[in-house]
């Protein structure tokens, strides 16, 4: 039975679902067909399920009145669900981006507590009309990016009128399912006309049909690499970074070495030029000195005597 969650922030409705308790005893089964992290089966992601009934319109505003109004009557005879944040939309408790989206759920044969939990294994299609809040039931409803205590990143808490409605009639008792995005209106789900009555903008979501909620959650839903693979990838990334740094250092060393070689070569050339020019400059200096007049001869003596005679 699902317990009511905290009041939503946007429209006053109570976000219901999520606190469902799986019936049966024994220890949780890790699942035989859904494998990997996150678990997948037949190429599709796996999710856990429970049932709830709280008679509230829920966090997508699919009901009458303000605040904690009752669900629209079409929710009594169609398949609807309170979804965990990965499907409902993370970061909000009201009008999540997944409101109005429809998902085909197919039992895998795995049951959380063993035994038979889905004798009727035909798939159903549920419309998301509510939030399964992790802050009140993280055992089943994990935060986006995390797994619940049963190893699944996604959970569908199926509305079951008075805990004796469509889900009970189908004989489902919390089966593990695969899920994929499909257009609404088939598989027992409500159509887009019904979704348009909700307070949140659900009509635009109901016509879309892809395997995943949107690209934002593709990384969360894709099979997670093994622990060894993650270690190898991490080491490879560090190795690549180390190689890049080493290459940069080598390039710097080569550049400095080349600069030093060029500088040494330049100095050698300058020295050779200087050694060759020095004799030439010396000869030119000697020739220049030979061109000077010698004023210390007889002519100078005569000139001095004539000057002396004039003075007398």
PDB file of C-alpha atoms in Angstrom, residues 9-301:
ATOM      1  CA  UNK A   9       5.416  22.839  -4.828  1.00  0.00           C
ATOM      2  CA  UNK A  10       3.529  23.758  -7.976  1.00  0.00           C
ATOM      3  CA  UNK A  11      -0.159  22.975  -7.700  1.00  0.00           C
ATOM      4  CA  UNK A  12      -0.842  21.970  -4.150  1.00  0.00           C
ATOM      5  CA  UNK A  13      -1.476  18.337  -5.034  1.00  0.00           C
ATOM      6  CA  UNK A  14       0.130  15.615  -3.003  1.00  0.00           C
ATOM      7  CA  UNK A  15       2.746  13.554  -4.774  1.00  0.00           C
ATOM      8  CA  UNK A  16       1.580  10.040  -4.101  1.00  0.00           C
ATOM      9  CA  UNK A  17       3.001   6.618  -4.588  1.00  0.00           C
ATOM     10  CA  UNK A  18       6.404   5.212  -3.950  1.00  0.00           C
ATOM     11  CA  UNK A  19       5.875   3.830  -0.475  1.00  0.00           C
ATOM     12  CA  UNK A  20       4.350   0.616  -1.712  1.00  0.00           C
ATOM     13  CA  UNK A  21       5.316  -2.532   0.124  1.00  0.00           C
ATOM     14  CA  UNK A  22       5.981  -5.694  -1.809  1.00  0.00           C
ATOM     15  CA  UNK A  23       3.924  -8.565  -0.518  1.00  0.00           C
ATOM     16  CA  UNK A  24       5.489 -11.910   0.177  1.00  0.00           C
ATOM     17  CA  UNK A  25       8.414 -12.876   2.322  1.00  0.00           C
ATOM     18  CA  UNK A  26      11.994 -13.933   1.961  1.00  0.00           C
ATOM     19  CA  UNK A  27      15.093 -12.102   0.867  1.00  0.00           C
ATOM     20  CA  UNK A  28      15.163  -9.833  -2.177  1.00  0.00           C
ATOM     21  CA  UNK A  29      16.210 -11.620  -5.346  1.00  0.00           C
ATOM     22  CA  UNK A  30      18.887  -9.896  -7.414  1.00  0.00           C
ATOM     23  CA  UNK A  31      17.131 -10.992 -10.593  1.00  0.00           C
ATOM     24  CA  UNK A  32      18.045 -13.797 -12.950  1.00  0.00           C
ATOM     25  CA  UNK A  33      17.159 -12.291 -16.326  1.00  0.00           C
ATOM     26  CA  UNK A  34      17.913  -8.619 -15.794  1.00  0.00           C
ATOM     27  CA  UNK A  35      21.688  -8.324 -15.684  1.00  0.00           C
ATOM     28  CA  UNK A  36      24.271  -5.573 -15.813  1.00  0.00           C
ATOM     29  CA  UNK A  37      24.368  -2.172 -14.183  1.00  0.00           C
ATOM     30  CA  UNK A  38      21.883  -0.767 -14.880  1.00  0.00           C
ATOM     31  CA  UNK A  39      20.091  -4.083 -15.478  1.00  0.00           C
ATOM     32  CA  UNK A  40      18.808  -4.857 -18.963  1.00  0.00           C
ATOM     33  CA  UNK A  41      16.953  -7.737 -20.579  1.00  0.00           C
ATOM     34  CA  UNK A  42      16.353  -8.340 -24.287  1.00  0.00           C
ATOM     35  CA  UNK A  43      18.112  -5.066 -25.020  1.00  0.00           C
ATOM     36  CA  UNK A  44      15.757  -2.991 -22.845  1.00  0.00           C
ATOM     37  CA  UNK A  45      16.288  -1.452 -19.398  1.00  0.00           C
ATOM     38  CA  UNK A  46      14.650  -3.152 -16.425  1.00  0.00           C
ATOM     39  CA  UNK A  47      12.638  -1.537 -13.644  1.00  0.00           C
ATOM     40  CA  UNK A  48      10.965  -2.601 -10.428  1.00  0.00           C
ATOM     41  CA  UNK A  49       7.225  -2.149  -9.827  1.00  0.00           C
ATOM     42  CA  UNK A  50       4.827  -1.875  -6.885  1.00  0.00           C
ATOM     43  CA  UNK A  51       1.136  -0.926  -6.478  1.00  0.00           C
ATOM     44  CA  UNK A  52      -0.516   1.978  -4.695  1.00  0.00           C
ATOM     45  CA  UNK A  53      -3.796   3.728  -4.083  1.00  0.00           C
ATOM     46  CA  UNK A  54      -4.172   7.057  -2.266  1.00  0.00           C
ATOM     47  CA  UNK A  55      -7.171   8.637  -4.071  1.00  0.00           C
ATOM     48  CA  UNK A  56      -5.208  11.814  -4.857  1.00  0.00           C
ATOM     49  CA  UNK A  57      -4.765  13.378  -8.275  1.00  0.00           C
ATOM     50  CA  UNK A  58      -1.006  13.293  -7.948  1.00  0.00           C
ATOM     51  CA  UNK A  59       1.968  15.378  -9.007  1.00  0.00           C
ATOM     52  CA  UNK A  60       0.909  15.789 -12.657  1.00  0.00           C
ATOM     53  CA  UNK A  61      -2.383  17.409 -11.657  1.00  0.00           C
ATOM     54  CA  UNK A  62      -4.534  14.681 -13.228  1.00  0.00           C
ATOM     55  CA  UNK A  63      -7.634  15.152 -11.093  1.00  0.00           C
ATOM     56  CA  UNK A  64     -10.433  17.428 -10.006  1.00  0.00           C
ATOM     57  CA  UNK A  65     -10.342  20.361  -7.618  1.00  0.00           C
ATOM     58  CA  UNK A  66      -7.448  22.167  -6.032  1.00  0.00           C
ATOM     59  CA  UNK A  67      -4.841  20.741  -3.725  1.00  0.00           C
ATOM     60  CA  UNK A  68      -5.357  17.058  -2.964  1.00  0.00           C
ATOM     61  CA  UNK A  69      -8.250  16.505  -5.329  1.00  0.00           C
ATOM     62  CA  UNK A  70      -9.421  13.112  -6.513  1.00  0.00           C
ATOM     63  CA  UNK A  71      -8.111  11.476  -9.694  1.00  0.00           C
ATOM     64  CA  UNK A  72     -10.059  11.801 -12.920  1.00  0.00           C
ATOM     65  CA  UNK A  73     -12.384   8.849 -13.384  1.00  0.00           C
ATOM     66  CA  UNK A  74     -10.454   7.622 -16.439  1.00  0.00           C
ATOM     67  CA  UNK A  75      -7.595   6.682 -14.092  1.00  0.00           C
ATOM     68  CA  UNK A  76      -9.817   3.981 -12.547  1.00  0.00           C
ATOM     69  CA  UNK A  77     -10.024   2.007 -15.784  1.00  0.00           C
ATOM     70  CA  UNK A  78      -6.717   2.776 -17.515  1.00  0.00           C
ATOM     71  CA  UNK A  79      -3.156   1.997 -16.508  1.00  0.00           C
ATOM     72  CA  UNK A  80      -1.370   4.902 -14.808  1.00  0.00           C
ATOM     73  CA  UNK A  81       1.711   5.060 -12.621  1.00  0.00           C
ATOM     74  CA  UNK A  82       3.727   7.148 -10.210  1.00  0.00           C
ATOM     75  CA  UNK A  83       7.253   7.067 -11.624  1.00  0.00           C
ATOM     76  CA  UNK A  84      10.629   7.568  -9.986  1.00  0.00           C
ATOM     77  CA  UNK A  85      12.550  10.771 -10.864  1.00  0.00           C
ATOM     78  CA  UNK A  86      14.466   9.180 -13.748  1.00  0.00           C
ATOM     79  CA  UNK A  87      11.139   8.868 -15.594  1.00  0.00           C
ATOM     80  CA  UNK A  88       9.065  11.609 -13.920  1.00  0.00           C
ATOM     81  CA  UNK A  89      11.831  14.203 -14.199  1.00  0.00           C
ATOM     82  CA  UNK A  90      14.442  15.074 -11.613  1.00  0.00           C
ATOM     83  CA  UNK A  91      14.673  18.230  -9.539  1.00  0.00           C
ATOM     84  CA  UNK A  92      10.945  18.770  -9.045  1.00  0.00           C
ATOM     85  CA  UNK A  93       7.954  17.316  -7.207  1.00  0.00           C
ATOM     86  CA  UNK A  94       5.343  18.901  -9.466  1.00  0.00           C
ATOM     87  CA  UNK A  95       4.776  18.802 -13.219  1.00  0.00           C
ATOM     88  CA  UNK A  96       7.871  16.795 -14.058  1.00  0.00           C
ATOM     89  CA  UNK A  97       8.966  16.567 -17.664  1.00  0.00           C
ATOM     90  CA  UNK A  98       7.751  12.968 -17.811  1.00  0.00           C
ATOM     91  CA  UNK A  99       4.135  13.771 -16.961  1.00  0.00           C
ATOM     92  CA  UNK A 100       1.866  12.309 -19.644  1.00  0.00           C
ATOM     93  CA  UNK A 101       4.533  10.041 -21.106  1.00  0.00           C
ATOM     94  CA  UNK A 102       3.598   6.403 -21.679  1.00  0.00           C
ATOM     95  CA  UNK A 103       5.707   3.322 -21.137  1.00  0.00           C
ATOM     96  CA  UNK A 104       5.233  -0.255 -22.163  1.00  0.00           C
ATOM     97  CA  UNK A 105       5.987  -2.577 -19.231  1.00  0.00           C
ATOM     98  CA  UNK A 106       6.718  -6.247 -19.911  1.00  0.00           C
ATOM     99  CA  UNK A 107       7.296  -8.731 -17.064  1.00  0.00           C
ATOM    100  CA  UNK A 108      10.661 -10.478 -17.308  1.00  0.00           C
ATOM    101  CA  UNK A 109       9.808 -13.372 -15.015  1.00  0.00           C
ATOM    102  CA  UNK A 110      11.999 -11.988 -12.240  1.00  0.00           C
ATOM    103  CA  UNK A 111      10.320 -11.279  -8.905  1.00  0.00           C
ATOM    104  CA  UNK A 112      11.856  -9.316  -6.017  1.00  0.00           C
ATOM    105  CA  UNK A 113      10.964 -12.009  -3.500  1.00  0.00           C
ATOM    106  CA  UNK A 114      10.943 -15.084  -5.709  1.00  0.00           C
ATOM    107  CA  UNK A 115       7.916 -17.123  -6.708  1.00  0.00           C
ATOM    108  CA  UNK A 116       5.473 -16.098  -9.397  1.00  0.00           C
ATOM    109  CA  UNK A 117       4.483 -12.433  -9.456  1.00  0.00           C
ATOM    110  CA  UNK A 118       3.096 -12.003 -12.986  1.00  0.00           C
ATOM    111  CA  UNK A 119       1.169 -15.052 -14.221  1.00  0.00           C
ATOM    112  CA  UNK A 120      -0.168 -12.850 -17.027  1.00  0.00           C
ATOM    113  CA  UNK A 121       3.031 -11.759 -18.710  1.00  0.00           C
ATOM    114  CA  UNK A 122       1.399  -9.721 -21.464  1.00  0.00           C
ATOM    115  CA  UNK A 123       2.752  -6.151 -21.524  1.00  0.00           C
ATOM    116  CA  UNK A 124       0.712  -3.143 -20.458  1.00  0.00           C
ATOM    117  CA  UNK A 125       1.170   0.544 -21.240  1.00  0.00           C
ATOM    118  CA  UNK A 126       1.046   3.005 -18.355  1.00  0.00           C
ATOM    119  CA  UNK A 127       0.770   6.788 -18.425  1.00  0.00           C
ATOM    120  CA  UNK A 128       2.845   8.719 -15.890  1.00  0.00           C
ATOM    121  CA  UNK A 129       0.442  10.798 -13.805  1.00  0.00           C
ATOM    122  CA  UNK A 130       2.342  10.991 -10.524  1.00  0.00           C
ATOM    123  CA  UNK A 131       5.722  11.022  -8.804  1.00  0.00           C
ATOM    124  CA  UNK A 132       7.178   8.220  -6.746  1.00  0.00           C
ATOM    125  CA  UNK A 133       9.189  10.393  -4.332  1.00  0.00           C
ATOM    126  CA  UNK A 134      12.590   9.062  -3.249  1.00  0.00           C
ATOM    127  CA  UNK A 135      12.761  11.163  -0.107  1.00  0.00           C
ATOM    128  CA  UNK A 136       9.946   9.077   1.348  1.00  0.00           C
ATOM    129  CA  UNK A 137      10.753   5.669  -0.112  1.00  0.00           C
ATOM    130  CA  UNK A 138      14.300   5.349  -1.438  1.00  0.00           C
ATOM    131  CA  UNK A 139      13.991   1.571  -0.985  1.00  0.00           C
ATOM    132  CA  UNK A 140      11.920   1.444  -4.185  1.00  0.00           C
ATOM    133  CA  UNK A 141      12.110   4.921  -5.731  1.00  0.00           C
ATOM    134  CA  UNK A 142      15.719   6.059  -6.251  1.00  0.00           C
ATOM    135  CA  UNK A 143      16.970   9.518  -7.031  1.00  0.00           C
ATOM    136  CA  UNK A 144      17.896  10.004 -10.678  1.00  0.00           C
ATOM    137  CA  UNK A 145      21.325   8.555 -11.328  1.00  0.00           C
ATOM    138  CA  UNK A 146      21.091   6.077  -8.438  1.00  0.00           C
ATOM    139  CA  UNK A 147      19.748   2.545  -8.084  1.00  0.00           C
ATOM    140  CA  UNK A 148      17.106   1.545  -5.565  1.00  0.00           C
ATOM    141  CA  UNK A 149      17.747  -1.147  -2.971  1.00  0.00           C
ATOM    142  CA  UNK A 150      16.767  -3.783  -5.525  1.00  0.00           C
ATOM    143  CA  UNK A 151      19.366  -2.625  -8.042  1.00  0.00           C
ATOM    144  CA  UNK A 152      17.166  -0.667 -10.491  1.00  0.00           C
ATOM    145  CA  UNK A 153      17.476   3.009 -11.519  1.00  0.00           C
ATOM    146  CA  UNK A 154      13.789   3.270 -12.496  1.00  0.00           C
ATOM    147  CA  UNK A 155      10.605   2.309 -10.661  1.00  0.00           C
ATOM    148  CA  UNK A 156       6.902   2.341 -11.581  1.00  0.00           C
ATOM    149  CA  UNK A 157       4.366   2.460  -8.733  1.00  0.00           C
ATOM    150  CA  UNK A 158       1.191   1.311 -10.504  1.00  0.00           C
ATOM    151  CA  UNK A 159      -2.103   2.875  -9.479  1.00  0.00           C
ATOM    152  CA  UNK A 160      -4.499   0.100  -8.414  1.00  0.00           C
ATOM    153  CA  UNK A 161      -7.978   1.407  -7.573  1.00  0.00           C
ATOM    154  CA  UNK A 162      -8.752   0.542  -3.945  1.00  0.00           C
ATOM    155  CA  UNK A 163      -5.880  -1.969  -4.183  1.00  0.00           C
ATOM    156  CA  UNK A 164      -8.259  -4.197  -6.106  1.00  0.00           C
ATOM    157  CA  UNK A 165      -8.341  -2.633  -9.557  1.00  0.00           C
ATOM    158  CA  UNK A 166      -6.750  -3.385 -12.911  1.00  0.00           C
ATOM    159  CA  UNK A 167      -3.355  -4.429 -11.538  1.00  0.00           C
ATOM    160  CA  UNK A 168      -4.879  -6.832  -9.038  1.00  0.00           C
ATOM    161  CA  UNK A 169      -7.132  -8.256 -11.733  1.00  0.00           C
ATOM    162  CA  UNK A 170      -4.109  -8.859 -13.935  1.00  0.00           C
ATOM    163  CA  UNK A 171      -2.449 -10.849 -11.160  1.00  0.00           C
ATOM    164  CA  UNK A 172       0.634  -8.629 -10.991  1.00  0.00           C
ATOM    165  CA  UNK A 173       2.383  -8.556  -7.636  1.00  0.00           C
ATOM    166  CA  UNK A 174       5.417  -6.268  -8.047  1.00  0.00           C
ATOM    167  CA  UNK A 175       7.050  -7.974 -11.047  1.00  0.00           C
ATOM    168  CA  UNK A 176      10.348  -6.823 -12.503  1.00  0.00           C
ATOM    169  CA  UNK A 177       9.676  -5.438 -15.979  1.00  0.00           C
ATOM    170  CA  UNK A 178      11.417  -4.062 -19.021  1.00  0.00           C
ATOM    171  CA  UNK A 179      10.223  -0.664 -20.147  1.00  0.00           C
ATOM    172  CA  UNK A 180      10.276   1.403 -23.305  1.00  0.00           C
ATOM    173  CA  UNK A 181       8.699   4.669 -24.362  1.00  0.00           C
ATOM    174  CA  UNK A 182       5.610   4.302 -26.595  1.00  0.00           C
ATOM    175  CA  UNK A 183       2.772   6.587 -27.738  1.00  0.00           C
ATOM    176  CA  UNK A 184      -0.209   6.701 -25.402  1.00  0.00           C
ATOM    177  CA  UNK A 185      -3.623   5.280 -26.228  1.00  0.00           C
ATOM    178  CA  UNK A 186      -2.706   1.615 -26.602  1.00  0.00           C
ATOM    179  CA  UNK A 187      -1.971  -1.234 -24.231  1.00  0.00           C
ATOM    180  CA  UNK A 188      -4.643  -0.137 -21.777  1.00  0.00           C
ATOM    181  CA  UNK A 189      -3.348   3.427 -21.353  1.00  0.00           C
ATOM    182  CA  UNK A 190      -5.350   6.626 -21.619  1.00  0.00           C
ATOM    183  CA  UNK A 191      -5.158   8.704 -24.781  1.00  0.00           C
ATOM    184  CA  UNK A 192      -3.909  12.224 -25.363  1.00  0.00           C
ATOM    185  CA  UNK A 193      -7.395  13.661 -24.902  1.00  0.00           C
ATOM    186  CA  UNK A 194      -7.395  12.431 -21.309  1.00  0.00           C
ATOM    187  CA  UNK A 195      -3.861  13.728 -20.732  1.00  0.00           C
ATOM    188  CA  UNK A 196      -4.957  17.169 -21.894  1.00  0.00           C
ATOM    189  CA  UNK A 197      -7.241  17.429 -18.844  1.00  0.00           C
ATOM    190  CA  UNK A 198      -4.291  17.373 -16.424  1.00  0.00           C
ATOM    191  CA  UNK A 199      -2.936  20.591 -14.947  1.00  0.00           C
ATOM    192  CA  UNK A 200       0.585  19.925 -16.203  1.00  0.00           C
ATOM    193  CA  UNK A 201       1.494  20.039 -19.882  1.00  0.00           C
ATOM    194  CA  UNK A 202       1.049  16.318 -20.414  1.00  0.00           C
ATOM    195  CA  UNK A 203      -0.544  16.283 -23.862  1.00  0.00           C
ATOM    196  CA  UNK A 204       2.732  17.035 -25.650  1.00  0.00           C
ATOM    197  CA  UNK A 205       4.417  14.054 -24.007  1.00  0.00           C
ATOM    198  CA  UNK A 206       1.708  11.488 -24.664  1.00  0.00           C
ATOM    199  CA  UNK A 207       2.161  11.383 -28.454  1.00  0.00           C
ATOM    200  CA  UNK A 208       5.893  10.714 -28.340  1.00  0.00           C
ATOM    201  CA  UNK A 209       7.204   7.178 -28.580  1.00  0.00           C
ATOM    202  CA  UNK A 210      10.890   6.389 -28.214  1.00  0.00           C
ATOM    203  CA  UNK A 211      12.740   3.827 -26.175  1.00  0.00           C
ATOM    204  CA  UNK A 212      14.013   6.367 -23.679  1.00  0.00           C
ATOM    205  CA  UNK A 213      12.655   9.378 -21.871  1.00  0.00           C
ATOM    206  CA  UNK A 214      14.989  11.768 -23.668  1.00  0.00           C
ATOM    207  CA  UNK A 215      18.658  12.279 -24.392  1.00  0.00           C
ATOM    208  CA  UNK A 216      19.155  13.747 -20.928  1.00  0.00           C
ATOM    209  CA  UNK A 217      18.748  10.266 -19.402  1.00  0.00           C
ATOM    210  CA  UNK A 218      20.499   8.221 -22.081  1.00  0.00           C
ATOM    211  CA  UNK A 219      23.659   7.884 -19.972  1.00  0.00           C
ATOM    212  CA  UNK A 220      21.671   6.656 -16.982  1.00  0.00           C
ATOM    213  CA  UNK A 221      19.846   4.029 -19.020  1.00  0.00           C
ATOM    214  CA  UNK A 222      22.759   2.766 -21.084  1.00  0.00           C
ATOM    215  CA  UNK A 223      24.461  -0.382 -19.767  1.00  0.00           C
ATOM    216  CA  UNK A 224      27.235   0.621 -17.412  1.00  0.00           C
ATOM    217  CA  UNK A 225      30.746  -0.684 -18.223  1.00  0.00           C
ATOM    218  CA  UNK A 226      32.195  -3.310 -15.924  1.00  0.00           C
ATOM    219  CA  UNK A 227      34.385  -2.298 -13.008  1.00  0.00           C
ATOM    220  CA  UNK A 228      37.486  -3.593 -14.788  1.00  0.00           C
ATOM    221  CA  UNK A 229      36.519  -1.758 -17.972  1.00  0.00           C
ATOM    222  CA  UNK A 230      36.113   1.512 -16.012  1.00  0.00           C
ATOM    223  CA  UNK A 231      39.573   1.024 -14.455  1.00  0.00           C
ATOM    224  CA  UNK A 232      41.130   0.374 -17.869  1.00  0.00           C
ATOM    225  CA  UNK A 233      39.374   3.437 -19.315  1.00  0.00           C
ATOM    226  CA  UNK A 234      40.536   5.589 -16.404  1.00  0.00           C
ATOM    227  CA  UNK A 235      44.119   4.369 -16.769  1.00  0.00           C
ATOM    228  CA  UNK A 236      43.941   4.943 -20.510  1.00  0.00           C
ATOM    229  CA  UNK A 237      42.785   8.508 -19.955  1.00  0.00           C
ATOM    230  CA  UNK A 238      45.623   9.122 -17.503  1.00  0.00           C
ATOM    231  CA  UNK A 239      48.075   7.467 -19.900  1.00  0.00           C
ATOM    232  CA  UNK A 240      46.907   9.688 -22.745  1.00  0.00           C
ATOM    233  CA  UNK A 241      47.278  12.751 -20.522  1.00  0.00           C
ATOM    234  CA  UNK A 242      50.761  11.576 -19.480  1.00  0.00           C
ATOM    235  CA  UNK A 243      51.781  11.019 -23.081  1.00  0.00           C
ATOM    236  CA  UNK A 244      50.549  14.497 -24.002  1.00  0.00           C
ATOM    237  CA  UNK A 245      52.547  16.052 -21.158  1.00  0.00           C
ATOM    238  CA  UNK A 246      55.643  14.023 -22.066  1.00  0.00           C
ATOM    239  CA  UNK A 247      55.282  15.069 -25.707  1.00  0.00           C
ATOM    240  CA  UNK A 248      55.050  18.709 -24.633  1.00  0.00           C
ATOM    241  CA  UNK A 249      58.191  18.366 -22.494  1.00  0.00           C
ATOM    242  CA  UNK A 250      60.080  16.675 -25.349  1.00  0.00           C
ATOM    243  CA  UNK A 251      58.987  19.420 -27.730  1.00  0.00           C
ATOM    244  CA  UNK A 252      60.250  22.068 -25.293  1.00  0.00           C
ATOM    245  CA  UNK A 253      63.577  20.250 -24.819  1.00  0.00           C
ATOM    246  CA  UNK A 254      64.009  19.875 -28.577  1.00  0.00           C
ATOM    247  CA  UNK A 255      63.191  23.530 -29.073  1.00  0.00           C
ATOM    248  CA  UNK A 256      65.673  24.680 -26.422  1.00  0.00           C
ATOM    249  CA  UNK A 257      68.309  22.317 -27.820  1.00  0.00           C
ATOM    250  CA  UNK A 258      67.791  23.624 -31.327  1.00  0.00           C
ATOM    251  CA  UNK A 259      68.051  27.210 -30.058  1.00  0.00           C
ATOM    252  CA  UNK A 260      71.335  26.436 -28.282  1.00  0.00           C
ATOM    253  CA  UNK A 261      72.770  24.709 -31.378  1.00  0.00           C
ATOM    254  CA  UNK A 262      71.810  27.652 -33.581  1.00  0.00           C
ATOM    255  CA  UNK A 263      73.265  30.101 -31.068  1.00  0.00           C
ATOM    256  CA  UNK A 264      76.515  28.123 -30.815  1.00  0.00           C
ATOM    257  CA  UNK A 265      76.759  27.912 -34.588  1.00  0.00           C
ATOM    258  CA  UNK A 266      76.165  31.634 -34.900  1.00  0.00           C
ATOM    259  CA  UNK A 267      78.922  32.396 -32.387  1.00  0.00           C
ATOM    260  CA  UNK A 268      81.304  30.094 -34.260  1.00  0.00           C
ATOM    261  CA  UNK A 269      80.570  31.820 -37.549  1.00  0.00           C
ATOM    262  CA  UNK A 270      81.072  35.242 -35.935  1.00  0.00           C
ATOM    263  CA  UNK A 271      84.430  34.114 -34.514  1.00  0.00           C
ATOM    264  CA  UNK A 272      85.624  32.853 -37.881  1.00  0.00           C
ATOM    265  CA  UNK A 273      84.586  36.088 -39.577  1.00  0.00           C
ATOM    266  CA  UNK A 274      86.387  38.103 -36.908  1.00  0.00           C
ATOM    267  CA  UNK A 275      89.571  36.064 -37.313  1.00  0.00           C
ATOM    268  CA  UNK A 276      89.531  36.629 -41.053  1.00  0.00           C
ATOM    269  CA  UNK A 277      88.775  40.351 -40.885  1.00  0.00           C
ATOM    270  CA  UNK A 278      91.369  41.189 -38.234  1.00  0.00           C
ATOM    271  CA  UNK A 279      94.472  40.974 -40.560  1.00  0.00           C
ATOM    272  CA  UNK A 280      92.717  42.975 -43.230  1.00  0.00           C
ATOM    273  CA  UNK A 281      91.855  45.720 -40.778  1.00  0.00           C
ATOM    274  CA  UNK A 282      95.439  45.744 -39.456  1.00  0.00           C
ATOM    275  CA  UNK A 283      96.990  46.162 -42.980  1.00  0.00           C
ATOM    276  CA  UNK A 284      94.598  48.966 -43.781  1.00  0.00           C
ATOM    277  CA  UNK A 285      95.685  50.758 -40.602  1.00  0.00           C
ATOM    278  CA  UNK A 286      99.389  50.425 -41.527  1.00  0.00           C
ATOM    279  CA  UNK A 287      98.822  51.823 -45.023  1.00  0.00           C
ATOM    280  CA  UNK A 288      96.986  54.784 -43.584  1.00  0.00           C
ATOM    281  CA  UNK A 289      99.869  55.581 -41.239  1.00  0.00           C
ATOM    282  CA  UNK A 290     102.361  55.590 -44.183  1.00  0.00           C
ATOM    283  CA  UNK A 291     100.481  58.352 -45.934  1.00  0.00           C
ATOM    284  CA  UNK A 292     101.188  60.967 -43.216  1.00  0.00           C
ATOM    285  CA  UNK A 293     103.808  63.822 -44.137  1.00  0.00           C
ATOM    286  CA  UNK A 294     107.029  64.042 -42.152  1.00  0.00           C
ATOM    287  CA  UNK A 295     107.464  67.654 -40.967  1.00  0.00           C
ATOM    288  CA  UNK A 296     110.667  67.079 -39.047  1.00  0.00           C
ATOM    289  CA  UNK A 297     113.150  67.379 -42.037  1.00  0.00           C
ATOM    290  CA  UNK A 298     115.434  70.249 -43.368  1.00  0.00           C
ATOM    291  CA  UNK A 299     112.535  72.260 -44.717  1.00  0.00           C
ATOM    292  CA  UNK A 300     111.236  72.691 -41.240  1.00  0.00           C
ATOM    293  CA  UNK A 301     114.651  73.885 -40.056  1.00  0.00           C
TER     294      UNK A 301
END
